[in-house]
Short mmCIF file of C-alpha atoms in Angstrom, two decimals:
data_model
loop_
_atom_site.label_atom_id
_atom_site.label_comp_id
_atom_site.label_asym_id
_atom_site.label_seq_id
_atom_site.Cartn_x
_atom_site.Cartn_y
_atom_site.Cartn_z
CA LEU A 4 -8.41 -1.38 0.29
CA LYS A 5 -6.76 1.54 -1.47
CA PHE A 6 -2.99 2.03 -1.28
CA TRP A 7 -3.44 5.30 0.66
CA ASP A 8 -5.23 3.36 3.44
CA THR A 9 -2.14 1.25 4.16
CA GLY A 10 1.17 2.25 5.68
CA PRO A 11 2.46 3.45 8.98
CA LYS A 12 0.17 3.71 11.98
CA VAL A 13 -0.17 7.22 13.32
CA GLY A 14 -0.57 8.40 16.87
CA PRO A 15 -2.48 11.35 18.31
CA GLY A 16 -1.61 14.58 16.53
CA GLU A 17 -0.07 12.71 13.59
CA VAL A 18 -1.28 12.54 10.00
CA LYS A 19 -0.40 10.02 7.28
CA VAL A 20 1.28 11.54 4.23
CA ARG A 21 0.79 9.59 1.01
CA GLU A 22 2.79 10.43 -2.10
CA LEU A 23 0.54 10.30 -5.15
CA ARG A 24 2.54 11.78 -7.99
CA ARG A 25 5.78 13.55 -8.82
CA SER A 26 6.98 15.57 -11.76
CA LEU A 27 10.34 16.98 -12.85
CA LEU A 28 8.79 19.97 -14.60
CA CYS A 29 6.32 21.78 -12.38
CA GLY A 30 7.05 25.26 -13.68
CA THR A 31 8.25 26.78 -10.39
CA PRO A 32 9.66 30.16 -11.47
CA SER A 33 12.19 30.70 -8.65
CA GLU A 34 14.76 28.59 -6.80
CA ALA A 35 12.74 28.89 -3.59
CA ALA A 36 10.71 25.93 -2.38
CA VAL A 37 6.92 26.29 -2.41
CA VAL A 38 4.14 24.46 -0.57
CA ARG A 39 0.54 24.55 -1.81
CA TYR A 40 -2.54 23.17 -0.05
CA PHE A 41 -5.70 21.97 -1.79
CA PRO A 42 -8.64 20.99 0.44
CA THR A 43 -10.45 19.04 -2.30
CA VAL A 44 -9.93 17.16 -5.56
CA GLU A 45 -11.78 19.97 -7.33
CA ALA A 46 -9.40 22.63 -5.98
CA LEU A 47 -6.39 20.56 -7.09
CA THR A 48 -7.68 19.84 -10.59
CA SER A 49 -8.67 23.48 -11.04
CA TRP A 50 -5.11 24.57 -10.15
CA ASP A 51 -3.61 21.96 -12.51
CA SER A 52 -5.47 23.23 -15.57
CA GLU A 53 -2.24 23.00 -17.64
CA ASP A 54 -2.00 19.28 -16.77
CA ILE A 55 1.45 19.52 -15.16
CA LEU A 56 0.79 16.54 -12.90
CA HIS A 57 -1.19 14.41 -15.39
CA LEU A 58 -3.85 13.83 -12.74
CA ASP A 59 -6.01 11.88 -15.17
CA ARG A 60 -3.48 9.04 -14.90
CA ILE A 61 -4.07 8.41 -11.19
CA GLU A 62 -7.04 7.84 -8.93
CA LEU A 63 -7.38 10.79 -6.56
CA PRO A 64 -8.94 9.92 -3.20
CA SER A 65 -12.07 12.03 -2.76
CA ASP A 66 -11.85 11.89 1.03
CA ARG A 67 -8.37 13.44 1.27
CA ALA A 68 -6.80 16.89 1.04
CA PHE A 69 -3.64 17.50 -1.00
CA VAL A 70 -0.27 19.11 -0.45
CA LEU A 71 2.03 19.98 -3.34
CA VAL A 72 5.71 20.40 -2.43
CA GLU A 73 7.79 22.19 -5.06
CA GLN A 74 11.57 22.01 -4.70
CA GLY A 75 12.17 25.11 -6.78
CA ARG A 76 13.85 25.66 -10.11
CA ARG A 77 17.23 23.98 -10.61
CA GLN A 78 19.73 24.33 -13.46
CA THR A 79 20.41 20.57 -13.76
CA GLY A 80 18.88 17.19 -12.98
CA GLY A 81 19.86 15.03 -10.01
CA TYR A 82 17.58 16.63 -7.40
CA SER A 83 14.77 14.95 -5.50
CA ILE A 84 12.47 15.24 -2.50
CA GLU A 85 11.52 12.33 -0.24
CA LEU A 86 8.54 13.22 1.94
CA ARG A 87 8.32 11.70 5.38
CA LYS A 88 5.30 9.36 5.61
CA THR A 89 3.86 11.07 8.70
CA ALA A 90 3.35 14.67 9.67
CA ARG A 91 2.16 16.25 12.89
CA VAL A 92 -0.49 18.81 13.68
CA ASP A 93 0.09 21.27 16.51
CA GLU A 94 -2.50 22.93 18.75
CA GLN A 95 -2.71 25.96 16.44
CA GLY A 96 -3.67 23.76 13.48
CA THR A 97 -0.35 23.90 11.66
CA LEU A 98 0.51 20.78 9.66
CA HIS A 99 4.24 20.17 10.08
CA MET A 100 5.70 18.11 7.24
CA SER A 101 9.30 17.07 6.68
CA ALA A 102 11.28 15.85 3.72
CA GLU A 103 14.75 14.86 2.74
CA TRP A 104 16.16 17.27 0.17
CA LEU A 105 18.42 15.31 -2.16
CA GLU A 106 21.01 17.10 -4.28
CA PRO A 107 23.62 15.74 -6.67
CA GLY A 108 27.19 15.54 -5.41
CA GLU A 109 29.69 17.97 -6.88
CA ASP A 110 31.50 15.11 -8.63
CA ARG A 111 28.34 13.59 -10.13
CA MET A 112 27.38 13.76 -13.78
CA VAL A 113 23.91 15.28 -14.19
CA THR A 114 21.64 16.14 -17.08
CA GLN A 115 21.94 19.71 -18.30
CA ILE A 116 18.29 20.61 -18.18
CA ILE A 117 16.29 23.04 -16.09
CA THR A 118 14.10 21.12 -13.65
CA SER A 119 11.45 22.15 -11.13
CA LEU A 120 10.61 19.00 -9.21
CA CYS A 121 7.36 18.70 -7.27
CA VAL A 122 5.70 15.98 -5.23
CA LEU A 123 1.93 15.67 -4.71
CA ALA A 124 0.79 14.03 -1.48
CA SER A 125 -2.55 13.41 0.16
CA VAL A 126 -3.33 14.03 3.84
CA LYS A 127 -6.37 13.69 6.04
CA PRO A 128 -8.53 16.79 5.59
CA GLU A 129 -8.57 18.88 8.75
CA PRO A 130 -9.17 22.55 9.42
CA TYR A 131 -5.43 23.30 9.09
CA THR A 132 -4.38 26.92 9.52
CA ARG A 133 -0.95 26.52 7.94
CA VAL A 134 1.33 23.95 6.29
CA GLU A 135 5.06 24.10 7.01
CA LEU A 136 7.85 22.04 5.48
CA VAL A 137 11.29 21.42 6.99
CA ASP A 138 14.18 19.32 5.77
CA LYS A 139 15.76 16.43 7.72
CA ASN A 140 17.95 18.94 9.62
CA GLY A 141 14.91 20.95 10.73
CA THR A 142 15.66 23.84 8.39
CA PHE A 143 12.50 25.64 7.28
CA ARG A 144 12.01 25.24 3.53
CA ALA A 145 8.51 26.56 2.79
CA GLY A 146 5.12 27.31 4.29
CA VAL A 147 1.67 28.47 3.35
CA ASP A 148 -1.16 29.99 5.37
CA ILE A 149 -4.54 28.42 4.68
CA PRO A 150 -7.41 30.90 4.51
CA LYS A 151 -10.54 30.11 6.48
CA ASP A 152 -13.64 29.38 4.41
#
């Protein structure tokens, strides 16, 4: 049994979201959040040709699709993203994901380094039309349309 096979049970219209990897330096050029969708391991590894995620250090499930959530470029450390472990799919094929956006408090000491945090997760491969990400307050953070084959 692989770790991505365990976890919360999902109901109809729900999809398990499994975090696989995270990085503090994903190279996101702007402060805006970004979501990327990769239908296969090959698509993911082709995108990560600069080895940002060090994918050779983990076992990628061949029967899953992948979503990369990028928080955007930040001027200091202290930021993080915590993906919710389930997502839902609507009738139009949109995968709705949510995450908690963590930011350092104003009175906190943080490292003075530019960061661009990202989190790689796996999801059940479906013919999704779009992936959307909202924060815990329901505020839209990022989305991507998925082209049909």
